[in-house]
Amino acid sequence: QRLGQLLTHPVFLRRSETRYAAANLLQQRFESWNAELRERIEAAIMQVGRDLQHFAENSIEAAEKLRDSLIACLPERAIVTVEAKALSERIRSSQAATPPRSASGIVNSGFISEEEYLRQKGKLQTENEKRLFELRQEIRRLGEPDQPLTANDIPQVFQKISECENALAKKTMDSETGDESNNAVGEIAALFSRLADIEGLSSADQLTISERLLDFANHFEPSSHIEIGDEWDKPHPGWSGFLPRIEAAWGIMNVVRHIAVFGNDIRTAIDRLADDASPPVRCAVIENSHYLLRPDPDFFWEVIERRVEAEDRLALLEDVVNILGGFSPKNQHADRIDRLIRRVETRIEGRENAGFVRKAMVVHHLRRSVYLGDRPADIWLEAIVDSPFDQSEELHELLRLWEKMLSQPMSTEVFTADELVSRGIDILARAFDASYTLWDGKPWEGMEHDEGRPVYHRATGPMQRIVRTTSLLLDGLSHPKKPAKRKDHRRIAQMVSTFRPLIEKCATVPLPSEAYDFLRTLQYISPVVPRDTLLWICSLVRSASEHGFLDDYMGADLLIKVLERYLVEHRDLLISDAAVREAMTLLLNECVRRHWPKSGPLLVRLHEAFRA
């Protein structure tokens, strides 16, 4: 999953050094990743085909060829987005664009290294051109985030930068330059940004770095006329290449991070960059704006409040919410933060695909609810629970946060740990009911496949998640290597008592896969609470069998195994308790009705138990 995150950035898909490994990874692992990650990777691949500035002579043919080769690496059944699916079908049906059968097709499909390209174009002929290429390679290496640079390395790094700039100046005088020169300037800016984040810089070095970054902050790249598209209205946007003004924005914020006071020149630059026409530049300021709090808190609030009112890109509004949500709910500015976050919500109201911005607000409202007992926050959260389809992203985030609090109970000044556990259980139970109501009576059958899949998952997702969570909350009993030991029975009984409301909800889940998983959980708590467990199993089978649960041999075999165990270990309970006896009879009759070979002997054994 972590490797998959890298592939959401077009640079890893495009660069010759990582292209082959990325293609291999796509072929081997793409299908195993969740739908959200696959969607982001597909968007990055499509972006590769649009980023012409990174290909020789801005070749649209080269960009689209790489894009198509990467798409061809994806298993067709695992593709999520309509755009990528349409392209995949077009590639596979085209006689002229046979997709590579292995990742080597990516390497051998006409894409050459930067050095080979420059050599073919006659741009590595003079000694200066060769030296410039070598220096650029060194500049890039030094600028890598994991490069172990210290303050002692600064003189040598400055020397390399000076040599590179001299070679670049000579090349500019000798011949026409285009993207190559601009890229070199961007790479130098990126290195200065990296240097600004080094601890223990001398005052002189810090001043030099700051001055150079301020110069880069006035660079014309990225150009304001570049078409951004809608990428910045989606989660996790990205950009490609080294562009001076973007690198300068990150670098200046790194400078602020390491100093106690900054002058008007830096303040003016940040002020301007925060309103820059390019979203990646604004992103650099917003994501690092918390560094302003120590040297100039008033300026921090000025920048943030201006972005709250002026920002139009959803991804950057999400960044604003994340910055504000990072404050403690007991912060002196808590009410101010709440007002700003609610203002962002007002501004995105009615915007398409804005759910991920509201998702970022969930942690803020939950903290106010838990730490302050804030009723408006409770109302906001309750609205999410009661609207599982319309606010799917927000609900899953709320469930995720409650899952964490239920697994690690805590207390606050407002609530005891037991009270918070009770509230969490109530939230999950209400969410299950809302999801079940949405599912019940609707024509969802078959929609778990193909084009109906996103709609299906929005309807059933909360139920699926809550069943999985309940199994995990029962102390990992859903997948043990062997049944619980008797010494653990007291702990299991306590967990069952605590989470009984959720267990009862999960015992009505109609989804076959989740029913199977929960039946596995129930079989391991049955020695501790045998009566209740059999009644829950009966409820589970009745609910899920209508939707194909018992049509699967795995579900059938597991149920037979559980019933065999009951007949052996709980014979007295079957004889003495009418409700248990009725549940067992119903389950066995269901097995017989489906003509399972093992069901007949079980029914005979039950009658023998009663006669004895």
Coordinates of N, CA and C in Angstrom, one line a residue, residues 219-372:
H219 N 10.4 34.3 -10.0 CA 10.6 33.6 -11.3 C 9.2 33.5 -12.1
F220 N 9.3 33.5 -13.4 CA 8.0 33.4 -14.2 C 7.5 32.0 -14.2
E221 N 8.2 31.0 -13.8 CA 7.7 29.6 -13.8 C 7.3 29.2 -12.4
P222 N 6.1 28.6 -12.3 CA 5.2 28.2 -13.3 C 4.4 29.3 -13.9
S223 N 4.2 29.3 -15.2 CA 3.5 30.3 -15.9 C 2.0 30.3 -15.6
S224 N 1.5 31.5 -15.5 CA 0.1 31.6 -15.1 C -0.9 31.1 -16.1
H225 N -0.4 30.9 -17.4 CA -1.3 30.5 -18.5 C -1.4 29.0 -18.6
I226 N -0.6 28.3 -17.8 CA -0.6 26.8 -17.9 C -2.0 26.3 -17.4
E227 N -2.5 25.4 -18.2 CA -3.9 24.9 -17.8 C -3.7 23.9 -16.7
I228 N -4.4 24.2 -15.6 CA -4.3 23.3 -14.4 C -5.3 22.2 -14.5
G229 N -6.4 22.4 -15.1 CA -7.5 21.4 -15.1 C -8.1 21.2 -13.7
D230 N -8.8 20.1 -13.5 CA -9.6 20.0 -12.3 C -8.8 19.1 -11.2
E231 N -7.6 18.9 -11.4 CA -6.8 18.0 -10.5 C -6.8 18.6 -9.1
W232 N -6.8 19.9 -9.0 CA -6.8 20.6 -7.7 C -8.1 20.7 -7.0
D233 N -9.1 20.1 -7.7 CA -10.4 20.0 -7.0 C -10.7 18.5 -6.6
K234 N -9.6 17.8 -6.6 CA -9.7 16.4 -6.2 C -8.7 16.1 -5.0
P235 N -8.9 15.0 -4.3 CA -7.9 14.8 -3.2 C -6.5 14.4 -3.7
H236 N -5.5 14.8 -3.0 CA -4.1 14.4 -3.2 C -3.7 14.8 -4.6
P237 N -3.8 16.1 -5.0 CA -3.2 16.5 -6.3 C -1.7 16.5 -6.3
G238 N -1.1 16.6 -7.4 CA 0.3 16.7 -7.5 C 0.8 17.5 -8.6
W239 N 2.1 17.7 -8.8 CA 2.6 18.4 -9.9 C 3.9 17.7 -10.3
S240 N 4.4 18.0 -11.4 CA 5.6 17.3 -11.9 C 6.7 18.3 -12.2
G241 N 8.0 17.9 -12.1 CA 9.1 18.7 -12.4 C 9.5 19.7 -11.3
F242 N 10.6 20.4 -11.6 CA 11.1 21.4 -10.7 C 10.8 22.8 -11.3
L243 N 9.9 23.5 -10.7 CA 9.5 24.8 -11.1 C 9.9 25.8 -10.1
P244 N 10.7 26.9 -10.4 CA 11.3 27.7 -9.5 C 10.4 28.3 -8.4
R245 N 9.3 28.9 -8.8 CA 8.4 29.6 -7.9 C 7.8 28.6 -6.8
I246 N 7.5 27.4 -7.3 CA 7.0 26.4 -6.4 C 8.1 26.0 -5.4
E247 N 9.3 25.7 -5.9 CA 10.4 25.4 -5.0 C 10.7 26.5 -4.0
A248 N 10.6 27.7 -4.5 CA 10.9 28.9 -3.6 C 9.9 29.0 -2.5
A249 N 8.6 28.7 -2.8 CA 7.6 28.8 -1.8 C 7.9 27.8 -0.6
W250 N 8.2 26.5 -1.0 CA 8.5 25.5 0.0 C 9.8 25.9 0.8
G251 N 10.8 26.5 0.0 CA 12.0 26.9 0.7 C 11.8 28.0 1.7
I252 N 11.1 29.0 1.3 CA 10.9 30.2 2.2 C 10.1 29.7 3.4
M253 N 9.2 28.8 3.3 CA 8.5 28.3 4.5 C 9.5 27.5 5.4
N254 N 10.4 26.8 4.7 CA 11.5 26.1 5.5 C 12.3 27.1 6.3
V255 N 12.6 28.2 5.6 CA 13.4 29.3 6.3 C 12.7 29.7 7.6
V256 N 11.4 30.0 7.4 CA 10.6 30.5 8.5 C 10.6 29.5 9.7
R257 N 10.6 28.2 9.3 CA 10.5 27.1 10.3 C 11.7 27.2 11.3
H258 N 12.8 27.7 10.8 CA 14.1 27.6 11.6 C 14.5 29.0 12.2
I259 N 13.7 30.0 12.1 CA 14.1 31.3 12.6 C 13.0 31.8 13.6
A260 N 13.4 32.6 14.5 CA 12.5 33.2 15.5 C 11.8 34.5 15.0
V261 N 12.5 35.2 14.1 CA 12.0 36.4 13.6 C 12.3 36.5 12.1
F262 N 11.4 37.0 11.3 CA 11.7 37.3 9.9 C 11.4 38.7 9.5
G263 N 12.0 39.2 8.4 CA 11.9 40.5 8.0 C 10.7 40.7 7.0
N264 N 10.6 42.0 6.6 CA 9.5 42.4 5.7 C 9.7 41.7 4.3
D265 N 10.9 41.5 3.9 CA 11.1 40.9 2.6 C 10.5 39.5 2.6
I266 N 10.7 38.7 3.6 CA 10.1 37.3 3.7 C 8.6 37.4 3.8
R267 N 8.2 38.3 4.7 CA 6.7 38.5 4.9 C 6.0 38.8 3.6
T268 N 6.6 39.8 2.9 CA 6.0 40.2 1.6 C 6.0 39.1 0.6
A269 N 7.0 38.3 0.5 CA 7.1 37.2 -0.4 C 6.0 36.1 -0.1
I270 N 5.9 35.8 1.2 CA 4.9 34.8 1.6 C 3.5 35.3 1.3
D271 N 3.3 36.6 1.6 CA 2.0 37.3 1.3 C 1.6 37.1 -0.1
R272 N 2.6 37.3 -1.0 CA 2.3 37.3 -2.4 C 2.2 35.8 -2.9
L273 N 3.0 34.9 -2.4 CA 2.9 33.5 -2.8 C 1.6 32.8 -2.3
A274 N 1.1 33.3 -1.2 CA -0.2 32.8 -0.7 C -1.3 33.0 -1.6
D275 N -1.2 34.1 -2.5 CA -2.2 34.4 -3.4 C -1.8 34.1 -4.9
D276 N -0.8 33.3 -5.0 CA -0.2 33.1 -6.3 C -1.2 32.4 -7.3
A277 N -1.1 32.7 -8.6 CA -2.1 32.1 -9.5 C -1.9 30.6 -9.7
S278 N -0.8 30.0 -9.3 CA -0.5 28.6 -9.4 C -0.9 27.9 -8.1
P279 N -1.8 26.9 -8.2 CA -2.2 26.2 -7.0 C -1.1 25.5 -6.2
P280 N -0.1 24.9 -6.9 CA 1.0 24.3 -6.2 C 1.8 25.3 -5.3
V281 N 1.9 26.5 -5.8 CA 2.6 27.5 -5.0 C 1.8 27.9 -3.7
R282 N 0.5 28.1 -3.9 CA -0.4 28.3 -2.7 C -0.3 27.1 -1.8
C283 N -0.3 25.9 -2.3 CA -0.2 24.7 -1.5 C 1.0 24.7 -0.6
A284 N 2.1 25.2 -1.1 CA 3.3 25.2 -0.3 C 3.2 26.1 0.9
V285 N 2.5 27.2 0.7 CA 2.3 28.2 1.8 C 1.3 27.7 2.8
I286 N 0.2 27.2 2.3 CA -0.9 26.7 3.2 C -0.4 25.5 4.0
E287 N 0.2 24.5 3.4 CA 0.6 23.3 4.1 C 1.6 23.6 5.2
N288 N 2.4 24.6 5.0 CA 3.5 24.9 6.0 C 3.2 26.2 6.8
S289 N 1.9 26.7 6.7 CA 1.6 27.9 7.4 C 1.8 27.9 8.9
H290 N 1.7 26.7 9.5 CA 1.8 26.6 10.9 C 3.2 27.0 11.4
Y291 N 4.2 27.0 10.5 CA 5.5 27.5 10.8 C 5.5 29.0 11.2
L292 N 4.5 29.7 10.7 CA 4.4 31.1 11.0 C 3.9 31.4 12.5
L293 N 3.4 30.4 13.1 CA 2.8 30.6 14.4 C 3.8 31.1 15.5
R294 N 5.0 30.6 15.5 CA 6.0 31.0 16.5 C 6.6 32.4 16.2
P295 N 7.0 32.7 15.0 CA 7.6 34.0 14.7 C 6.6 35.1 14.6
D296 N 5.4 34.8 14.0 CA 4.4 35.9 13.8 C 3.0 35.3 13.7
P297 N 2.4 35.0 14.9 CA 1.0 34.4 14.9 C 0.0 35.2 14.2
D298 N 0.0 36.5 14.3 CA -1.0 37.4 13.7 C -0.9 37.2 12.2
F299 N 0.3 37.1 11.6 CA 0.4 36.9 10.2 C -0.2 35.5 9.8
F300 N 0.0 34.5 10.6 CA -0.6 33.2 10.3 C -2.1 33.3 10.1
W301 N -2.7 34.0 11.1 CA -4.2 34.1 11.0 C -4.6 34.9 9.8
E302 N -3.8 35.9 9.5 CA -4.1 36.7 8.3 C -4.1 35.9 7.0
V303 N -3.0 35.1 6.9 CA -2.9 34.2 5.7 C -4.1 33.2 5.6
I304 N -4.3 32.5 6.7 CA -5.4 31.5 6.7 C -6.7 32.1 6.5
E305 N -7.1 33.2 7.2 CA -8.4 33.8 7.0 C -8.6 34.3 5.5
R306 N -7.5 34.7 4.9 CA -7.6 35.2 3.5 C -7.9 34.0 2.6
R307 N -7.2 32.9 2.9 CA -7.4 31.7 2.0 C -8.8 31.1 2.2
V308 N -9.3 31.2 3.5 CA -10.7 30.7 3.7 C -11.7 31.4 2.8
E309 N -11.5 32.7 2.7 CA -12.4 33.5 1.9 C -12.1 33.5 0.4
A310 N -10.8 33.4 0.0 CA -10.5 33.6 -1.4 C -10.2 32.3 -2.1
E311 N -9.8 31.2 -1.4 CA -9.4 30.0 -2.1 C -10.6 29.3 -2.8
D312 N -10.4 28.9 -4.1 CA -11.4 28.3 -4.8 C -11.2 26.8 -5.1
R313 N -9.9 26.3 -4.9 CA -9.6 25.0 -5.2 C -9.9 24.1 -4.0
L314 N -10.7 23.0 -4.2 CA -11.1 22.2 -3.1 C -9.9 21.5 -2.4
A315 N -8.9 21.1 -3.1 CA -7.8 20.4 -2.4 C -7.1 21.4 -1.5
L316 N -7.0 22.7 -1.8 CA -6.4 23.6 -1.0 C -7.3 24.0 0.2
L317 N -8.6 24.0 0.0 CA -9.5 24.3 1.1 C -9.4 23.1 2.1
E318 N -9.2 21.9 1.6 CA -8.9 20.7 2.5 C -7.7 21.0 3.3
D319 N -6.6 21.5 2.7 CA -5.4 21.8 3.4 C -5.6 22.8 4.5
V320 N -6.4 23.8 4.2 CA -6.8 24.8 5.2 C -7.5 24.2 6.4
V321 N -8.4 23.3 6.1 CA -9.2 22.6 7.2 C -8.2 21.7 8.0
N322 N -7.3 21.0 7.3 CA -6.3 20.2 8.0 C -5.4 21.0 9.0
I323 N -5.0 22.1 8.5 CA -4.2 23.0 9.4 C -5.0 23.4 10.6
L324 N -6.2 23.9 10.4 CA -7.0 24.3 11.5 C -7.4 23.2 12.4
G325 N -7.6 22.0 11.8 CA -8.0 20.8 12.6 C -6.9 20.3 13.5
G326 N -5.7 20.7 13.2 CA -4.5 20.3 14.0 C -4.4 21.0 15.3
F327 N -5.2 22.0 15.6 CA -5.1 22.7 16.9 C -5.9 21.9 17.9
S328 N -5.5 22.0 19.2 CA -6.2 21.4 20.2 C -7.6 22.1 20.4
P329 N -8.7 21.3 20.7 CA -10.0 21.8 20.9 C -10.1 22.8 22.0
K330 N -9.0 22.8 22.9 CA -9.0 23.7 24.0 C -8.1 24.9 23.8
N331 N -7.7 25.0 22.6 CA -6.8 26.2 22.2 C -7.6 27.5 22.4
Q332 N -6.9 28.5 22.7 CA -7.5 29.8 23.0 C -8.3 30.3 21.8
H333 N -7.9 29.8 20.6 CA -8.6 30.3 19.3 C -9.7 29.2 18.9
A334 N -10.1 28.4 19.8 CA -11.0 27.3 19.4 C -12.3 27.7 18.7
D335 N -12.9 28.8 19.2 CA -14.1 29.3 18.6 C -13.8 29.9 17.2
R336 N -12.7 30.6 17.1 CA -12.3 31.2 15.9 C -12.1 30.1 14.8
I337 N -11.4 29.0 15.2 CA -11.2 27.9 14.3 C -12.5 27.3 13.9
D338 N -13.4 27.1 14.8 CA -14.7 26.5 14.5 C -15.5 27.4 13.5
R339 N -15.4 28.7 13.7 CA -16.1 29.6 12.8 C -15.5 29.5 11.4
L340 N -14.1 29.4 11.3 CA -13.5 29.4 10.0 C -13.8 28.1 9.2
I341 N -13.8 27.0 10.0 CA -14.1 25.7 9.3 C -15.5 25.6 8.9
R342 N -16.4 26.2 9.6 CA -17.8 26.3 9.2 C -18.0 27.2 8.0
R343 N -17.1 28.2 7.9 CA -17.2 29.1 6.8 C -16.7 28.4 5.5
V344 N -15.7 27.5 5.6 CA -15.3 26.7 4.5 C -16.4 25.8 4.0
E345 N -17.1 25.2 5.0 CA -18.2 24.4 4.6 C -19.3 25.1 3.9
T346 N -19.6 26.4 4.3 CA -20.5 27.2 3.6 C -20.1 27.5 2.2
R347 N -18.8 27.7 2.0 CA -18.3 28.0 0.7 C -18.3 26.9 -0.3
I348 N -18.2 25.6 0.2 CA -18.2 24.5 -0.7 C -19.6 23.9 -0.9
E349 N -20.5 24.4 -0.2 CA -21.9 23.9 -0.3 C -22.4 23.9 -1.8
G350 N -22.8 22.7 -2.2 CA -23.3 22.6 -3.6 C -22.2 22.3 -4.6
R351 N -20.9 22.3 -4.2 CA -19.8 22.0 -5.1 C -19.8 20.4 -5.3
E352 N -19.6 20.0 -6.5 CA -19.5 18.6 -6.8 C -18.2 18.0 -6.3
N353 N -18.3 16.8 -5.8 CA -17.1 16.1 -5.3 C -16.4 16.8 -4.1
A354 N -17.1 17.5 -3.3 CA -16.5 18.2 -2.2 C -16.5 17.4 -0.9
G355 N -17.0 16.1 -1.0 CA -17.1 15.3 0.2 C -15.7 15.2 0.9
F356 N -14.6 15.1 0.2 CA -13.3 14.9 0.9 C -12.9 16.1 1.7
V357 N -13.5 17.3 1.4 CA -13.2 18.5 2.2 C -14.0 18.4 3.5
R358 N -15.2 18.0 3.4 CA -16.0 17.8 4.6 C -15.5 16.6 5.5
K359 N -14.9 15.7 4.8 CA -14.3 14.5 5.5 C -13.2 15.1 6.4
A360 N -12.4 16.0 6.0 CA -11.4 16.6 6.8 C -11.9 17.4 8.0
M361 N -13.2 17.8 7.9 CA -13.8 18.5 9.1 C -14.2 17.6 10.2
V362 N -14.3 16.3 9.9 CA -14.9 15.4 10.9 C -14.1 15.4 12.2
V363 N -12.8 15.3 12.1 CA -11.9 15.2 13.3 C -12.1 16.5 14.1
H364 N -12.3 17.6 13.5 CA -12.5 18.9 14.3 C -13.8 18.8 15.1
H365 N -14.9 18.4 14.4 CA -16.2 18.4 15.1 C -16.2 17.3 16.2
L366 N -15.5 16.1 15.9 CA -15.5 15.1 16.9 C -14.7 15.5 18.1
R367 N -13.6 16.2 17.9 CA -12.9 16.7 19.1 C -13.7 17.6 19.9
R368 N -14.4 18.5 19.3 CA -15.2 19.5 20.0 C -16.3 18.7 20.8
S369 N -16.8 17.7 20.2 CA -17.9 16.9 20.9 C -17.3 16.1 22.1
V370 N -16.2 15.5 21.9 CA -15.6 14.7 22.9 C -14.9 15.5 24.1
Y371 N -14.2 16.5 23.7 CA -13.5 17.3 24.7 C -14.3 18.5 25.3
L372 N -15.2 19.0 24.5 CA -16.0 20.2 25.0 C -17.4 19.9 25.3

